[in-house]
């Protein structure tokens, strides 16, 4: 199961775990895989605290995931600080959208945040605002891998990361995007099928993985989208993937910082309860369908804005959902893939890692028996 990318990173198994929770990232890395902390939502100062904690608690190495979209409203505006760019983009957000978002939350009884809490920050949704996050990452030697969630990273970011001896890659949802990553000189690609949680394309993993693997040749491909047990890891590896990139799987582990009410929503959900929606970020992302996503889809309501403007509208709802998860149960931001239908109990992260490896080996043994029969 140990592939070339394991050798380059010094990890035991090619299981990569995207998570917004540092405890989960540390537990996966310490179990032989690679925990990848999602940086979006953290200021540079907050990210410094998170990575310093990971440095202390991770025995080996970990990764960090950025969100620098290749296309977004305001791209090309130069010479502004993150705060100045945020203020300029805020001018483009219609009041109608802010009022509609507030009405949804108010109608469901979700309390407002304290007046002194500033929450309309972009926090990494543009190249300008992600720049300070990159600087933080490069100060932490155990942060050996950087991934960009939306498109090919800017050339200067690629150079900075690679010159520091780290690996940098990006997610893709099509062969076209994978080839763009390869031409840019990235070290790996994460190929995510439409089953995956968060931002995703329209092609299923079983169809997309081999297409991308064939297209990029020797460039390592990490398979993502719909991986919840070791059988799915084995399927990805059988197609030629260099590893498995997982995300939704870690929402329901003991170490996760998902509030109990929200976690219960995940545990009770089936694979039929997800939807690709632009209602939170402005780009199609897979999440649980609820009254927030349904409200933005109606013909008599405002249409979601382009990224990052929609996130500037929705971020208040994200933060209020975290603060008041019981009240926000029907309108919370619940990014998750179709594999949510397999997530029906809470497990320890180390136990999940062990289970994935055992299920992978069992699947391989089953194939070996078939091949030798």
mmCIF file of C-alpha atoms in Angstrom:
data_model
loop_
_atom_site.group_PDB
_atom_site.id
_atom_site.type_symbol
_atom_site.label_atom_id
_atom_site.label_comp_id
_atom_site.label_asym_id
_atom_site.label_seq_id
_atom_site.Cartn_x
_atom_site.Cartn_y
_atom_site.Cartn_z
ATOM 1 C CA UNK A 1 0.000 0.000 0.000
ATOM 2 C CA UNK A 2 3.044 2.276 0.354
ATOM 3 C CA UNK A 3 3.327 4.370 -2.816
ATOM 4 C CA UNK A 4 5.879 6.863 -4.113
ATOM 5 C CA UNK A 5 4.070 9.810 -2.562
ATOM 6 C CA UNK A 6 4.298 8.033 0.807
ATOM 7 C CA UNK A 7 8.074 7.853 0.341
ATOM 8 C CA UNK A 8 8.292 11.547 -0.536
ATOM 9 C CA UNK A 9 6.273 12.559 2.506
ATOM 10 C CA UNK A 10 7.588 9.932 4.907
ATOM 11 C CA UNK A 11 4.164 8.483 5.751
ATOM 12 C CA UNK A 12 3.169 4.840 6.135
ATOM 13 C CA UNK A 13 -0.058 4.627 4.123
ATOM 14 C CA UNK A 14 -1.452 6.821 1.302
ATOM 15 C CA UNK A 15 -4.579 7.864 3.167
ATOM 16 C CA UNK A 16 -5.068 11.647 3.188
ATOM 17 C CA UNK A 17 -7.675 13.206 5.456
ATOM 18 C CA UNK A 18 -9.028 16.679 4.743
ATOM 19 C CA UNK A 19 -10.529 18.207 7.868
ATOM 20 C CA UNK A 20 -11.158 21.572 9.489
ATOM 21 C CA UNK A 21 -10.327 20.092 12.899
ATOM 22 C CA UNK A 22 -6.710 20.030 14.056
ATOM 23 C CA UNK A 23 -7.358 17.103 16.438
ATOM 24 C CA UNK A 24 -8.499 14.946 13.539
ATOM 25 C CA UNK A 25 -5.560 16.001 11.354
ATOM 26 C CA UNK A 26 -3.113 15.105 14.122
ATOM 27 C CA UNK A 27 -4.776 11.756 14.818
ATOM 28 C CA UNK A 28 -4.648 10.721 11.147
ATOM 29 C CA UNK A 29 -0.998 11.711 10.769
ATOM 30 C CA UNK A 30 -0.096 9.893 13.981
ATOM 31 C CA UNK A 31 -1.887 6.784 12.685
ATOM 32 C CA UNK A 32 0.333 6.668 9.602
ATOM 33 C CA UNK A 33 -1.635 8.728 7.089
ATOM 34 C CA UNK A 34 -1.565 12.460 6.405
ATOM 35 C CA UNK A 35 -3.960 14.851 8.077
ATOM 36 C CA UNK A 36 -4.672 17.936 5.958
ATOM 37 C CA UNK A 37 -6.015 20.973 7.800
ATOM 38 C CA UNK A 38 -8.440 23.201 5.879
ATOM 39 C CA UNK A 39 -7.150 26.775 6.222
ATOM 40 C CA UNK A 40 -10.167 28.608 4.844
ATOM 41 C CA UNK A 41 -11.992 30.348 7.663
ATOM 42 C CA UNK A 42 -8.811 31.075 9.616
ATOM 43 C CA UNK A 43 -7.095 34.433 9.738
ATOM 44 C CA UNK A 44 -3.316 34.270 9.380
ATOM 45 C CA UNK A 45 -3.035 34.748 13.142
ATOM 46 C CA UNK A 46 -5.494 31.925 13.844
ATOM 47 C CA UNK A 47 -3.768 29.640 11.345
ATOM 48 C CA UNK A 48 -0.460 30.269 13.100
ATOM 49 C CA UNK A 49 -2.001 29.030 16.354
ATOM 50 C CA UNK A 50 -3.447 25.918 14.665
ATOM 51 C CA UNK A 51 -0.187 24.967 12.943
ATOM 52 C CA UNK A 52 1.871 25.586 16.076
ATOM 53 C CA UNK A 53 -0.463 23.162 17.871
ATOM 54 C CA UNK A 54 -0.040 20.600 15.078
ATOM 55 C CA UNK A 55 3.745 20.977 15.232
ATOM 56 C CA UNK A 56 3.577 20.033 18.881
ATOM 57 C CA UNK A 57 1.124 17.133 18.582
ATOM 58 C CA UNK A 58 2.008 15.501 15.231
ATOM 59 C CA UNK A 59 4.842 12.960 15.363
ATOM 60 C CA UNK A 60 5.589 13.205 11.657
ATOM 61 C CA UNK A 61 4.134 15.571 9.060
ATOM 62 C CA UNK A 62 0.796 17.061 8.022
ATOM 63 C CA UNK A 63 -0.709 19.091 5.176
ATOM 64 C CA UNK A 64 -2.696 22.302 4.713
ATOM 65 C CA UNK A 65 -5.532 22.950 2.266
ATOM 66 C CA UNK A 66 -6.053 26.438 0.811
ATOM 67 C CA UNK A 67 -8.914 27.913 -1.216
ATOM 68 C CA UNK A 68 -7.561 30.131 -3.993
ATOM 69 C CA UNK A 69 -10.144 29.964 -6.793
ATOM 70 C CA UNK A 70 -8.864 30.230 -10.347
ATOM 71 C CA UNK A 71 -11.945 32.318 -11.175
ATOM 72 C CA UNK A 72 -13.749 34.631 -8.795
ATOM 73 C CA UNK A 73 -15.370 38.039 -8.667
ATOM 74 C CA UNK A 74 -12.704 40.685 -8.153
ATOM 75 C CA UNK A 75 -9.807 38.670 -9.574
ATOM 76 C CA UNK A 76 -7.306 41.026 -11.161
ATOM 77 C CA UNK A 77 -7.780 43.803 -8.623
ATOM 78 C CA UNK A 78 -4.240 44.427 -7.444
ATOM 79 C CA UNK A 79 -2.462 46.603 -4.936
ATOM 80 C CA UNK A 80 -5.051 46.224 -2.168
ATOM 81 C CA UNK A 81 -4.616 44.769 1.283
ATOM 82 C CA UNK A 82 -6.950 41.906 2.263
ATOM 83 C CA UNK A 83 -9.078 44.339 4.271
ATOM 84 C CA UNK A 84 -9.249 46.806 1.380
ATOM 85 C CA UNK A 85 -10.206 44.051 -1.081
ATOM 86 C CA UNK A 86 -12.897 42.829 1.282
ATOM 87 C CA UNK A 87 -14.349 46.337 1.558
ATOM 88 C CA UNK A 88 -14.338 46.763 -2.229
ATOM 89 C CA UNK A 89 -16.034 43.421 -2.826
ATOM 90 C CA UNK A 90 -18.585 44.144 -0.104
ATOM 91 C CA UNK A 91 -19.791 47.070 -2.217
ATOM 92 C CA UNK A 92 -20.780 44.544 -4.915
ATOM 93 C CA UNK A 93 -23.107 42.571 -2.635
ATOM 94 C CA UNK A 94 -26.743 43.666 -3.121
ATOM 95 C CA UNK A 95 -28.569 44.503 0.073
ATOM 96 C CA UNK A 96 -31.392 42.279 -1.181
ATOM 97 C CA UNK A 97 -29.171 39.225 -0.716
ATOM 98 C CA UNK A 98 -28.110 40.216 2.787
ATOM 99 C CA UNK A 99 -31.733 40.836 3.753
ATOM 100 C CA UNK A 100 -32.850 37.500 2.324
ATOM 101 C CA UNK A 101 -30.133 35.588 4.183
ATOM 102 C CA UNK A 102 -31.070 37.352 7.420
ATOM 103 C CA UNK A 103 -34.743 36.513 6.879
ATOM 104 C CA UNK A 104 -33.974 32.803 6.505
ATOM 105 C CA UNK A 105 -32.023 32.786 9.758
ATOM 106 C CA UNK A 106 -34.555 34.919 11.602
ATOM 107 C CA UNK A 107 -37.483 32.792 10.431
ATOM 108 C CA UNK A 108 -35.756 29.772 11.983
ATOM 109 C CA UNK A 109 -34.970 31.546 15.223
ATOM 110 C CA UNK A 110 -31.189 31.535 14.831
ATOM 111 C CA UNK A 111 -29.846 34.241 17.186
ATOM 112 C CA UNK A 112 -27.606 37.008 15.897
ATOM 113 C CA UNK A 113 -23.926 37.109 16.785
ATOM 114 C CA UNK A 114 -22.673 39.704 19.277
ATOM 115 C CA UNK A 115 -22.474 43.150 17.691
ATOM 116 C CA UNK A 116 -18.715 43.435 18.205
ATOM 117 C CA UNK A 117 -17.908 40.230 16.306
ATOM 118 C CA UNK A 118 -16.734 40.996 12.782
ATOM 119 C CA UNK A 119 -17.681 38.135 10.520
ATOM 120 C CA UNK A 120 -17.744 39.303 6.900
ATOM 121 C CA UNK A 121 -14.105 38.407 6.256
ATOM 122 C CA UNK A 122 -13.043 36.587 3.117
ATOM 123 C CA UNK A 123 -10.522 34.488 5.065
ATOM 124 C CA UNK A 124 -8.787 32.853 2.137
ATOM 125 C CA UNK A 125 -11.371 32.887 -0.656
ATOM 126 C CA UNK A 126 -9.133 34.987 -2.953
ATOM 127 C CA UNK A 127 -5.440 35.028 -3.863
ATOM 128 C CA UNK A 128 -5.007 38.267 -1.920
ATOM 129 C CA UNK A 129 -6.512 36.963 1.294
ATOM 130 C CA UNK A 130 -4.811 33.547 1.014
ATOM 131 C CA UNK A 131 -1.370 35.117 0.623
ATOM 132 C CA UNK A 132 -0.844 35.636 4.371
ATOM 133 C CA UNK A 133 -1.928 32.030 4.970
ATOM 134 C CA UNK A 134 0.817 30.786 2.633
ATOM 135 C CA UNK A 135 3.390 32.813 4.564
ATOM 136 C CA UNK A 136 2.255 31.136 7.780
ATOM 137 C CA UNK A 137 2.458 27.642 6.281
ATOM 138 C CA UNK A 138 6.036 28.178 5.131
ATOM 139 C CA UNK A 139 7.099 28.913 8.715
ATOM 140 C CA UNK A 140 6.131 25.405 9.849
ATOM 141 C CA UNK A 141 8.536 22.634 8.791
ATOM 142 C CA UNK A 142 6.116 19.787 9.548
ATOM 143 C CA UNK A 143 3.616 21.212 7.038
ATOM 144 C CA UNK A 144 4.994 19.199 4.122
ATOM 145 C CA UNK A 145 2.038 19.304 1.719
ATOM 146 C CA UNK A 146 -0.125 22.133 0.387
ATOM 147 C CA UNK A 147 -3.294 21.562 -1.637
ATOM 148 C CA UNK A 148 -5.510 24.105 -3.349
ATOM 149 C CA UNK A 149 -9.190 23.287 -3.333
ATOM 150 C CA UNK A 150 -10.308 25.346 -6.340
ATOM 151 C CA UNK A 151 -8.206 25.474 -9.465
ATOM 152 C CA UNK A 152 -4.503 25.739 -10.218
ATOM 153 C CA UNK A 153 -2.668 27.841 -7.613
ATOM 154 C CA UNK A 154 -1.005 31.070 -8.752
ATOM 155 C CA UNK A 155 2.518 30.640 -10.161
ATOM 156 C CA UNK A 156 4.133 32.548 -7.308
ATOM 157 C CA UNK A 157 2.475 30.306 -4.721
ATOM 158 C CA UNK A 158 3.623 27.165 -6.559
ATOM 159 C CA UNK A 159 7.201 28.458 -6.655
ATOM 160 C CA UNK A 160 7.200 29.480 -2.990
ATOM 161 C CA UNK A 161 5.962 26.101 -1.843
ATOM 162 C CA UNK A 162 8.191 23.990 -4.077
ATOM 163 C CA UNK A 163 11.293 26.087 -3.363
ATOM 164 C CA UNK A 164 10.719 25.342 0.326
ATOM 165 C CA UNK A 165 10.895 21.593 -0.324
ATOM 166 C CA UNK A 166 7.171 20.978 0.089
ATOM 167 C CA UNK A 167 4.738 19.267 -2.250
ATOM 168 C CA UNK A 168 1.903 21.273 -3.783
ATOM 169 C CA UNK A 169 -1.134 20.005 -5.632
ATOM 170 C CA UNK A 170 -4.740 20.875 -6.361
ATOM 171 C CA UNK A 171 -8.158 19.326 -6.660
ATOM 172 C CA UNK A 172 -9.782 18.704 -10.021
ATOM 173 C CA UNK A 173 -13.200 17.602 -11.190
ATOM 174 C CA UNK A 174 -12.358 17.081 -14.863
ATOM 175 C CA UNK A 175 -9.553 15.949 -17.158
ATOM 176 C CA UNK A 176 -9.182 19.545 -18.358
ATOM 177 C CA UNK A 177 -8.490 20.799 -14.848
ATOM 178 C CA UNK A 178 -6.049 17.954 -14.196
ATOM 179 C CA UNK A 179 -4.067 18.817 -17.321
ATOM 180 C CA UNK A 180 -3.991 22.473 -16.265
ATOM 181 C CA UNK A 181 -2.468 21.381 -12.951
ATOM 182 C CA UNK A 182 0.098 19.233 -14.744
ATOM 183 C CA UNK A 183 1.136 22.060 -17.091
ATOM 184 C CA UNK A 184 1.604 24.322 -14.080
ATOM 185 C CA UNK A 185 4.128 21.857 -12.657
ATOM 186 C CA UNK A 186 2.180 20.658 -9.614
ATOM 187 C CA UNK A 187 3.455 17.646 -7.689
ATOM 188 C CA UNK A 188 0.110 15.803 -7.523
ATOM 189 C CA UNK A 189 -3.575 16.179 -8.294
ATOM 190 C CA UNK A 190 -6.580 15.246 -6.193
ATOM 191 C CA UNK A 191 -9.245 13.889 -8.530
ATOM 192 C CA UNK A 192 -12.688 14.276 -6.962
ATOM 193 C CA UNK A 193 -15.834 12.800 -8.429
ATOM 194 C CA UNK A 194 -19.226 14.409 -8.079
ATOM 195 C CA UNK A 195 -20.041 12.178 -5.080
ATOM 196 C CA UNK A 196 -17.551 14.146 -2.989
ATOM 197 C CA UNK A 197 -18.457 16.730 -0.383
ATOM 198 C CA UNK A 198 -17.787 20.407 -0.946
ATOM 199 C CA UNK A 199 -16.858 21.792 -4.354
ATOM 200 C CA UNK A 200 -17.124 19.145 -7.049
ATOM 201 C CA UNK A 201 -17.841 18.641 -10.719
ATOM 202 C CA UNK A 202 -20.490 16.549 -12.449
ATOM 203 C CA UNK A 203 -18.672 13.293 -13.314
ATOM 204 C CA UNK A 204 -18.771 10.285 -10.987
ATOM 205 C CA UNK A 205 -15.589 9.004 -9.368
ATOM 206 C CA UNK A 206 -15.714 5.575 -11.042
ATOM 207 C CA UNK A 207 -15.701 7.279 -14.440
ATOM 208 C CA UNK A 208 -13.437 10.232 -13.640
ATOM 209 C CA UNK A 209 -10.571 8.592 -11.758
ATOM 210 C CA UNK A 210 -9.260 6.407 -14.616
ATOM 211 C CA UNK A 211 -9.698 9.203 -17.150
ATOM 212 C CA UNK A 212 -7.553 11.581 -15.115
ATOM 213 C CA UNK A 213 -4.993 8.895 -14.212
ATOM 214 C CA UNK A 214 -4.542 8.068 -17.900
ATOM 215 C CA UNK A 215 -4.399 11.737 -18.911
ATOM 216 C CA UNK A 216 -1.641 12.872 -16.536
ATOM 217 C CA UNK A 217 0.616 9.830 -16.857
ATOM 218 C CA UNK A 218 3.268 9.668 -14.123
ATOM 219 C CA UNK A 219 1.838 12.572 -12.094
ATOM 220 C CA UNK A 220 0.492 11.090 -8.830
ATOM 221 C CA UNK A 221 -3.293 11.150 -8.593
ATOM 222 C CA UNK A 222 -5.069 10.979 -5.239
ATOM 223 C CA UNK A 223 -8.597 9.645 -5.672
ATOM 224 C CA UNK A 224 -11.393 11.517 -3.886
ATOM 225 C CA UNK A 225 -15.158 11.478 -3.808
ATOM 226 C CA UNK A 226 -17.130 8.680 -2.181
ATOM 227 C CA UNK A 227 -14.396 6.995 -0.145
ATOM 228 C CA UNK A 228 -15.710 5.766 3.196
ATOM 229 C CA UNK A 229 -14.152 2.325 3.634
ATOM 230 C CA UNK A 230 -11.168 0.253 2.582
ATOM 231 C CA UNK A 231 -12.962 -1.399 -0.334
ATOM 232 C CA UNK A 232 -13.251 1.989 -1.991
ATOM 233 C CA UNK A 233 -9.579 2.683 -1.269
ATOM 234 C CA UNK A 234 -8.703 -0.614 -2.955
ATOM 235 C CA UNK A 235 -10.853 0.267 -5.972
ATOM 236 C CA UNK A 236 -9.036 3.578 -6.375
ATOM 237 C CA UNK A 237 -5.620 1.953 -6.056
ATOM 238 C CA UNK A 238 -6.612 -0.750 -8.552
ATOM 239 C CA UNK A 239 -7.322 1.986 -11.105
ATOM 240 C CA UNK A 240 -3.836 3.412 -10.643
ATOM 241 C CA UNK A 241 -4.344 6.059 -7.976
ATOM 242 C CA UNK A 242 -1.367 6.904 -5.772
ATOM 243 C CA UNK A 243 -3.577 7.253 -2.710
ATOM 244 C CA UNK A 244 -6.995 8.102 -1.311
ATOM 245 C CA UNK A 245 -8.099 11.617 -0.378
ATOM 246 C CA UNK A 246 -10.918 11.488 2.156
ATOM 247 C CA UNK A 247 -13.015 14.207 3.771
ATOM 248 C CA UNK A 248 -16.614 13.454 4.736
ATOM 249 C CA UNK A 249 -15.431 10.378 6.624
ATOM 250 C CA UNK A 250 -13.860 12.526 9.352
ATOM 251 C CA UNK A 251 -16.949 14.573 10.185
ATOM 252 C CA UNK A 252 -18.327 11.860 12.460
ATOM 253 C CA UNK A 253 -15.233 10.818 14.408
ATOM 254 C CA UNK A 254 -14.913 11.393 18.145
ATOM 255 C CA UNK A 255 -12.197 14.018 17.715
ATOM 256 C CA UNK A 256 -14.235 16.120 15.289
ATOM 257 C CA UNK A 257 -15.265 19.604 16.395
ATOM 258 C CA UNK A 258 -18.643 19.257 14.659
ATOM 259 C CA UNK A 259 -21.353 20.238 17.198
ATOM 260 C CA UNK A 260 -23.477 17.298 18.428
ATOM 261 C CA UNK A 261 -26.670 18.536 16.751
ATOM 262 C CA UNK A 262 -24.926 18.872 13.397
ATOM 263 C CA UNK A 263 -23.155 15.523 13.777
ATOM 264 C CA UNK A 264 -26.489 13.837 14.438
ATOM 265 C CA UNK A 265 -27.761 15.352 11.193
ATOM 266 C CA UNK A 266 -24.881 13.682 9.347
ATOM 267 C CA UNK A 267 -25.402 10.333 11.070
ATOM 268 C CA UNK A 268 -29.125 10.277 10.247
ATOM 269 C CA UNK A 269 -28.658 11.349 6.598
ATOM 270 C CA UNK A 270 -28.751 8.989 3.632
ATOM 271 C CA UNK A 271 -26.871 9.240 0.354
ATOM 272 C CA UNK A 272 -30.045 10.654 -1.211
ATOM 273 C CA UNK A 273 -30.044 13.688 1.089
ATOM 274 C CA UNK A 274 -27.208 15.621 -0.562
ATOM 275 C CA UNK A 275 -27.386 18.258 -3.282
ATOM 276 C CA UNK A 276 -24.937 20.297 -5.366
ATOM 277 C CA UNK A 277 -25.746 23.886 -4.517
ATOM 278 C CA UNK A 278 -24.293 27.373 -4.969
ATOM 279 C CA UNK A 279 -26.233 28.646 -1.960
ATOM 280 C CA UNK A 280 -23.254 28.943 0.389
ATOM 281 C CA UNK A 281 -20.081 29.645 -1.603
ATOM 282 C CA UNK A 282 -21.254 30.744 -5.045
ATOM 283 C CA UNK A 283 -19.775 27.660 -6.749
ATOM 284 C CA UNK A 284 -21.437 24.233 -6.950
ATOM 285 C CA UNK A 285 -20.659 22.322 -3.763
ATOM 286 C CA UNK A 286 -22.161 19.127 -2.396
ATOM 287 C CA UNK A 287 -23.877 19.364 0.984
ATOM 288 C CA UNK A 288 -26.949 18.182 2.808
ATOM 289 C CA UNK A 289 -30.148 19.566 1.346
ATOM 290 C CA UNK A 290 -32.026 21.692 3.871
ATOM 291 C CA UNK A 291 -34.224 24.756 4.097
ATOM 292 C CA UNK A 292 -31.328 27.129 3.361
ATOM 293 C CA UNK A 293 -30.402 25.402 0.094
ATOM 294 C CA UNK A 294 -34.046 25.068 -0.898
ATOM 295 C CA UNK A 295 -34.725 28.766 -0.215
ATOM 296 C CA UNK A 296 -32.008 29.934 -2.622
ATOM 297 C CA UNK A 297 -33.266 27.611 -5.366
ATOM 298 C CA UNK A 298 -36.795 29.018 -5.566
ATOM 299 C CA UNK A 299 -37.707 31.114 -8.604
ATOM 300 C CA UNK A 300 -39.088 33.949 -6.483
ATOM 301 C CA UNK A 301 -35.906 34.471 -4.399
ATOM 302 C CA UNK A 302 -32.489 35.984 -5.176
ATOM 303 C CA UNK A 303 -30.071 33.783 -7.111
ATOM 304 C CA UNK A 304 -26.736 32.940 -5.451
ATOM 305 C CA UNK A 305 -23.954 35.408 -6.253
ATOM 306 C CA UNK A 306 -20.576 34.467 -7.772
ATOM 307 C CA UNK A 307 -17.719 33.473 -5.466
ATOM 308 C CA UNK A 308 -16.681 35.059 -3.124
ATOM 309 C CA UNK A 309 -19.688 37.396 -2.917
ATOM 310 C CA UNK A 310 -22.141 34.647 -1.956
ATOM 311 C CA UNK A 311 -19.812 33.550 0.832
ATOM 312 C CA UNK A 312 -19.753 37.130 2.102
ATOM 313 C CA UNK A 313 -23.545 36.880 2.318
ATOM 314 C CA UNK A 314 -23.590 33.377 3.810
ATOM 315 C CA UNK A 315 -20.676 33.603 6.239
ATOM 316 C CA UNK A 316 -22.884 35.165 8.884
ATOM 317 C CA UNK A 317 -25.091 32.074 8.646
ATOM 318 C CA UNK A 318 -22.064 29.766 8.876
ATOM 319 C CA UNK A 319 -20.843 31.427 12.058
ATOM 320 C CA UNK A 320 -24.281 31.591 13.627
ATOM 321 C CA UNK A 321 -24.758 27.921 12.781
ATOM 322 C CA UNK A 322 -21.532 27.053 14.609
ATOM 323 C CA UNK A 323 -22.501 29.190 17.593
ATOM 324 C CA UNK A 324 -26.131 28.040 17.768
ATOM 325 C CA UNK A 325 -26.244 24.591 16.121
ATOM 326 C CA UNK A 326 -29.520 23.500 17.721
ATOM 327 C CA UNK A 327 -31.375 26.569 16.454
ATOM 328 C CA UNK A 328 -29.721 26.347 13.031
ATOM 329 C CA UNK A 329 -30.327 22.635 12.525
ATOM 330 C CA UNK A 330 -32.562 23.137 9.473
ATOM 331 C CA UNK A 331 -30.506 25.921 7.866
ATOM 332 C CA UNK A 332 -26.928 24.993 8.738
ATOM 333 C CA UNK A 333 -24.031 24.658 6.303
ATOM 334 C CA UNK A 334 -23.481 20.887 6.086
ATOM 335 C CA UNK A 335 -20.884 20.150 3.386
ATOM 336 C CA UNK A 336 -20.641 16.383 2.926
ATOM 337 C CA UNK A 337 -20.483 13.807 0.152
ATOM 338 C CA UNK A 338 -22.875 11.038 -0.790
ATOM 339 C CA UNK A 339 -20.794 8.694 1.348
ATOM 340 C CA UNK A 340 -22.684 10.240 4.272
ATOM 341 C CA UNK A 341 -25.022 7.262 3.917
ATOM 342 C CA UNK A 342 -22.213 5.060 5.292
ATOM 343 C CA UNK A 343 -21.488 7.354 8.242
ATOM 344 C CA UNK A 344 -23.949 5.965 10.734
ATOM 345 C CA UNK A 345 -21.913 5.856 13.942
ATOM 346 C CA UNK A 346 -19.204 7.769 15.805
ATOM 347 C CA UNK A 347 -15.741 6.175 15.768
ATOM 348 C CA UNK A 348 -12.284 7.122 17.028
ATOM 349 C CA UNK A 349 -9.996 8.406 14.278
ATOM 350 C CA UNK A 350 -7.352 5.752 14.971
ATOM 351 C CA UNK A 351 -10.011 3.049 14.703
ATOM 352 C CA UNK A 352 -11.194 4.425 11.359
ATOM 353 C CA UNK A 353 -7.620 4.357 10.046
ATOM 354 C CA UNK A 354 -7.175 0.764 11.208
ATOM 355 C CA UNK A 355 -10.505 -0.212 9.693
ATOM 356 C CA UNK A 356 -9.618 1.332 6.326
ATOM 357 C CA UNK A 357 -6.365 -0.617 6.189
ATOM 358 C CA UNK A 358 -7.986 -3.920 7.211
ATOM 359 C CA UNK A 359 -10.833 -3.491 4.712
ATOM 360 C CA UNK A 360 -8.309 -2.637 1.997
ATOM 361 C CA UNK A 361 -6.325 -5.803 2.711
ATOM 362 C CA UNK A 362 -9.497 -7.929 2.768
ATOM 363 C CA UNK A 363 -10.551 -6.518 -0.611
ATOM 364 C CA UNK A 364 -7.125 -7.260 -2.072
ATOM 365 C CA UNK A 365 -7.204 -10.813 -0.696
ATOM 366 C CA UNK A 366 -10.635 -11.331 -2.265
ATOM 367 C CA UNK A 367 -9.279 -10.286 -5.664
ATOM 368 C CA UNK A 368 -6.200 -12.447 -5.277
ATOM 369 C CA UNK A 369 -8.393 -15.483 -4.594
ATOM 370 C CA UNK A 370 -10.443 -14.719 -7.709
ATOM 371 C CA UNK A 371 -7.301 -14.311 -9.799
ATOM 372 C CA UNK A 372 -5.845 -17.594 -8.527
ATOM 373 C CA UNK A 373 -9.019 -19.628 -8.882
#
